[in-house]
């Protein structure tokens, strides 16, 4: 079993495939249980997960991989605002709370780390929320890009601030 940020371990039979997107190559990691991760190219190309996929089976026909690719393509076309995928979340209780709160942020809306912390019960845990969001293994689908600094600035994003800006702008342009 392999270890990945936000996931204690991956089950045997875990598969992956890659998807070219407007924000770079995304690596999609799944198992029979569902979607475990969407990794940024920065993570996989010389980053901390450069050898992550070694030993995993590349499977471009996996049902969850195909669903994820289809829904991400629709998102990038501005046609999808809510994802409907089987998510497999493994993390600490606090991380799980933070990620569940991320799923409640509406499309094209942003909140601050402090607001997210307050929504999960402790407005003083903004930094802890930031750390939990940084461990979010399912980028875009679990929209940590919708969390910004208290001053309205873009801060802290695993894919890079340019990609965070792209995603927020995409949502702004396609908001109803």
mmCIF file of C-alpha atoms in Angstrom:
data_model
loop_
_atom_site.group_PDB
_atom_site.id
_atom_site.type_symbol
_atom_site.label_atom_id
_atom_site.label_comp_id
_atom_site.label_asym_id
_atom_site.label_seq_id
_atom_site.Cartn_x
_atom_site.Cartn_y
_atom_site.Cartn_z
ATOM 1 C CA UNK A 1 0.000 0.000 0.000
ATOM 2 C CA UNK A 2 1.164 3.498 -0.829
ATOM 3 C CA UNK A 3 0.793 6.655 1.234
ATOM 4 C CA UNK A 4 -0.522 9.893 -0.259
ATOM 5 C CA UNK A 5 -1.320 13.300 1.234
ATOM 6 C CA UNK A 6 -4.745 13.204 2.800
ATOM 7 C CA UNK A 7 -4.887 9.447 2.533
ATOM 8 C CA UNK A 8 -3.418 7.062 5.028
ATOM 9 C CA UNK A 9 -2.957 4.372 2.400
ATOM 10 C CA UNK A 10 -4.290 3.125 -0.878
ATOM 11 C CA UNK A 11 -5.777 -0.347 -1.268
ATOM 12 C CA UNK A 12 -4.332 -3.040 -3.465
ATOM 13 C CA UNK A 13 -5.710 -2.765 -6.989
ATOM 14 C CA UNK A 14 -5.408 1.029 -7.037
ATOM 15 C CA UNK A 15 -5.216 2.392 -10.579
ATOM 16 C CA UNK A 16 -4.378 5.724 -12.142
ATOM 17 C CA UNK A 17 -4.497 7.607 -15.400
ATOM 18 C CA UNK A 18 -3.572 11.074 -16.542
ATOM 19 C CA UNK A 19 -5.671 13.811 -18.070
ATOM 20 C CA UNK A 20 -4.522 16.838 -20.009
ATOM 21 C CA UNK A 21 -6.401 19.899 -18.776
ATOM 22 C CA UNK A 22 -6.201 23.687 -19.001
ATOM 23 C CA UNK A 23 -4.312 23.628 -15.686
ATOM 24 C CA UNK A 24 -1.807 20.961 -16.754
ATOM 25 C CA UNK A 25 -1.620 17.199 -16.533
ATOM 26 C CA UNK A 26 -3.820 15.836 -13.741
ATOM 27 C CA UNK A 27 -3.172 12.363 -12.325
ATOM 28 C CA UNK A 28 -6.380 10.608 -11.277
ATOM 29 C CA UNK A 29 -6.038 7.836 -8.672
ATOM 30 C CA UNK A 30 -8.885 5.364 -8.081
ATOM 31 C CA UNK A 31 -9.725 1.978 -6.640
ATOM 32 C CA UNK A 32 -12.841 -0.168 -6.543
ATOM 33 C CA UNK A 33 -13.941 2.080 -3.646
ATOM 34 C CA UNK A 34 -13.865 5.291 -5.728
ATOM 35 C CA UNK A 35 -11.750 8.385 -6.349
ATOM 36 C CA UNK A 36 -8.777 8.750 -4.008
ATOM 37 C CA UNK A 37 -6.826 11.625 -5.540
ATOM 38 C CA UNK A 38 -6.369 14.161 -8.287
ATOM 39 C CA UNK A 39 -2.720 15.174 -8.274
ATOM 40 C CA UNK A 40 -1.194 18.236 -9.936
ATOM 41 C CA UNK A 41 1.593 17.948 -12.487
ATOM 42 C CA UNK A 42 3.830 19.872 -10.076
ATOM 43 C CA UNK A 43 3.365 16.996 -7.605
ATOM 44 C CA UNK A 44 4.151 14.272 -10.126
ATOM 45 C CA UNK A 45 6.933 15.905 -12.178
ATOM 46 C CA UNK A 46 9.840 16.022 -9.794
ATOM 47 C CA UNK A 47 7.625 16.884 -6.813
ATOM 48 C CA UNK A 48 6.889 14.803 -3.763
ATOM 49 C CA UNK A 49 4.909 12.248 -5.797
ATOM 50 C CA UNK A 50 7.338 11.883 -8.719
ATOM 51 C CA UNK A 51 7.541 8.115 -8.188
ATOM 52 C CA UNK A 52 4.050 7.743 -6.738
ATOM 53 C CA UNK A 53 2.536 5.901 -9.695
ATOM 54 C CA UNK A 54 5.364 3.356 -9.881
ATOM 55 C CA UNK A 55 3.767 0.036 -9.023
ATOM 56 C CA UNK A 56 0.231 1.251 -9.733
ATOM 57 C CA UNK A 57 -1.632 0.021 -12.797
ATOM 58 C CA UNK A 58 -2.340 2.650 -15.450
ATOM 59 C CA UNK A 59 -5.943 2.065 -16.517
ATOM 60 C CA UNK A 60 -7.648 4.392 -18.969
ATOM 61 C CA UNK A 61 -10.808 2.224 -18.948
ATOM 62 C CA UNK A 62 -11.531 2.268 -15.199
ATOM 63 C CA UNK A 63 -15.137 3.389 -14.603
ATOM 64 C CA UNK A 64 -14.301 5.980 -11.945
ATOM 65 C CA UNK A 65 -11.380 7.337 -13.968
ATOM 66 C CA UNK A 66 -13.668 7.742 -16.997
ATOM 67 C CA UNK A 67 -16.362 9.444 -14.875
ATOM 68 C CA UNK A 68 -13.785 11.758 -13.331
ATOM 69 C CA UNK A 69 -12.317 12.713 -16.709
ATOM 70 C CA UNK A 70 -15.776 13.350 -18.149
ATOM 71 C CA UNK A 71 -16.877 15.496 -15.213
ATOM 72 C CA UNK A 72 -13.594 17.439 -15.135
ATOM 73 C CA UNK A 73 -13.900 18.099 -18.897
ATOM 74 C CA UNK A 74 -17.440 19.385 -18.341
ATOM 75 C CA UNK A 75 -16.188 21.576 -15.487
ATOM 76 C CA UNK A 76 -13.442 23.084 -17.656
ATOM 77 C CA UNK A 77 -16.027 23.747 -20.387
ATOM 78 C CA UNK A 78 -18.154 25.614 -17.842
ATOM 79 C CA UNK A 79 -20.923 23.022 -18.067
ATOM 80 C CA UNK A 80 -20.524 21.361 -14.644
ATOM 81 C CA UNK A 81 -20.789 23.165 -11.338
ATOM 82 C CA UNK A 82 -21.254 20.184 -8.987
ATOM 83 C CA UNK A 83 -19.341 16.913 -9.150
ATOM 84 C CA UNK A 84 -21.016 13.558 -8.600
ATOM 85 C CA UNK A 85 -18.212 11.090 -7.978
ATOM 86 C CA UNK A 86 -17.596 8.356 -5.386
ATOM 87 C CA UNK A 87 -15.037 10.028 -3.121
ATOM 88 C CA UNK A 88 -12.764 8.059 -0.813
ATOM 89 C CA UNK A 89 -11.575 10.363 1.937
ATOM 90 C CA UNK A 90 -8.981 9.255 4.441
ATOM 91 C CA UNK A 91 -7.594 11.760 6.884
ATOM 92 C CA UNK A 92 -7.743 12.927 10.454
ATOM 93 C CA UNK A 93 -11.094 13.877 11.911
ATOM 94 C CA UNK A 94 -10.146 17.546 11.555
ATOM 95 C CA UNK A 95 -9.083 17.122 7.914
ATOM 96 C CA UNK A 96 -12.351 15.354 7.128
ATOM 97 C CA UNK A 97 -14.305 18.215 8.728
ATOM 98 C CA UNK A 98 -12.348 20.770 6.704
ATOM 99 C CA UNK A 99 -12.848 18.868 3.438
ATOM 100 C CA UNK A 100 -16.567 18.400 4.074
ATOM 101 C CA UNK A 101 -16.843 22.147 4.598
ATOM 102 C CA UNK A 102 -15.022 22.748 1.299
ATOM 103 C CA UNK A 103 -17.723 20.735 -0.459
ATOM 104 C CA UNK A 104 -20.315 23.213 0.867
ATOM 105 C CA UNK A 105 -18.735 26.270 -0.767
ATOM 106 C CA UNK A 106 -20.933 27.171 -3.752
ATOM 107 C CA UNK A 107 -19.539 27.312 -7.266
ATOM 108 C CA UNK A 108 -17.900 30.675 -8.050
ATOM 109 C CA UNK A 109 -17.952 31.762 -4.379
ATOM 110 C CA UNK A 110 -15.013 32.168 -2.039
ATOM 111 C CA UNK A 111 -14.552 32.177 1.713
ATOM 112 C CA UNK A 112 -11.535 32.892 3.897
ATOM 113 C CA UNK A 113 -9.668 30.326 5.955
ATOM 114 C CA UNK A 114 -11.065 32.020 9.061
ATOM 115 C CA UNK A 115 -14.622 31.712 7.767
ATOM 116 C CA UNK A 116 -14.038 28.043 7.005
ATOM 117 C CA UNK A 117 -12.626 27.520 10.507
ATOM 118 C CA UNK A 118 -15.639 29.255 12.037
ATOM 119 C CA UNK A 119 -18.024 27.064 10.020
ATOM 120 C CA UNK A 120 -16.387 23.939 11.462
ATOM 121 C CA UNK A 121 -16.570 25.264 14.989
ATOM 122 C CA UNK A 122 -13.471 27.297 15.888
ATOM 123 C CA UNK A 123 -12.697 30.642 14.241
ATOM 124 C CA UNK A 124 -9.210 30.538 15.793
ATOM 125 C CA UNK A 125 -8.129 27.531 13.724
ATOM 126 C CA UNK A 126 -7.637 29.291 10.387
ATOM 127 C CA UNK A 127 -4.032 28.064 10.118
ATOM 128 C CA UNK A 128 -5.047 24.506 10.960
ATOM 129 C CA UNK A 129 -7.729 24.733 8.269
ATOM 130 C CA UNK A 130 -5.074 25.909 5.814
ATOM 131 C CA UNK A 131 -2.918 22.913 6.698
ATOM 132 C CA UNK A 132 -5.889 20.540 6.303
ATOM 133 C CA UNK A 133 -6.798 22.100 2.952
ATOM 134 C CA UNK A 134 -3.182 21.645 1.874
ATOM 135 C CA UNK A 135 -3.634 17.917 2.439
ATOM 136 C CA UNK A 136 -6.791 17.765 0.318
ATOM 137 C CA UNK A 137 -6.049 14.857 -2.041
ATOM 138 C CA UNK A 138 -8.918 15.517 -4.469
ATOM 139 C CA UNK A 139 -8.194 18.953 -5.902
ATOM 140 C CA UNK A 140 -10.842 20.749 -7.959
ATOM 141 C CA UNK A 141 -13.580 18.252 -7.023
ATOM 142 C CA UNK A 142 -13.113 19.184 -3.358
ATOM 143 C CA UNK A 143 -12.738 22.897 -4.082
ATOM 144 C CA UNK A 144 -9.946 24.133 -1.839
ATOM 145 C CA UNK A 145 -9.245 26.721 -4.558
ATOM 146 C CA UNK A 146 -12.341 28.592 -3.286
ATOM 147 C CA UNK A 147 -10.600 29.486 -0.012
ATOM 148 C CA UNK A 148 -8.678 32.751 0.009
ATOM 149 C CA UNK A 149 -6.838 34.919 2.512
ATOM 150 C CA UNK A 150 -8.783 37.163 4.893
ATOM 151 C CA UNK A 151 -7.532 40.170 2.903
ATOM 152 C CA UNK A 152 -9.032 38.764 -0.318
ATOM 153 C CA UNK A 153 -5.661 37.693 -1.714
ATOM 154 C CA UNK A 154 -4.939 34.304 -3.271
ATOM 155 C CA UNK A 155 -2.747 32.297 -0.927
ATOM 156 C CA UNK A 156 -1.743 28.698 -0.348
ATOM 157 C CA UNK A 157 -2.560 26.376 -3.209
ATOM 158 C CA UNK A 158 -0.829 23.070 -3.998
ATOM 159 C CA UNK A 159 -1.215 23.429 -7.757
ATOM 160 C CA UNK A 160 0.205 26.954 -7.739
ATOM 161 C CA UNK A 161 -1.453 30.334 -7.398
ATOM 162 C CA UNK A 162 -1.700 30.699 -11.182
ATOM 163 C CA UNK A 163 -3.897 27.603 -11.307
ATOM 164 C CA UNK A 164 -5.983 28.799 -8.366
ATOM 165 C CA UNK A 165 -6.554 32.085 -10.207
ATOM 166 C CA UNK A 166 -7.477 30.185 -13.382
ATOM 167 C CA UNK A 167 -10.066 28.024 -11.581
ATOM 168 C CA UNK A 168 -11.644 30.977 -9.790
ATOM 169 C CA UNK A 169 -11.788 32.979 -13.020
ATOM 170 C CA UNK A 170 -13.290 30.005 -14.885
ATOM 171 C CA UNK A 171 -16.026 29.761 -12.274
ATOM 172 C CA UNK A 172 -16.642 33.517 -12.281
ATOM 173 C CA UNK A 173 -17.057 33.543 -16.068
ATOM 174 C CA UNK A 174 -19.424 30.550 -16.007
ATOM 175 C CA UNK A 175 -21.482 31.466 -12.918
ATOM 176 C CA UNK A 176 -25.221 31.659 -13.518
#
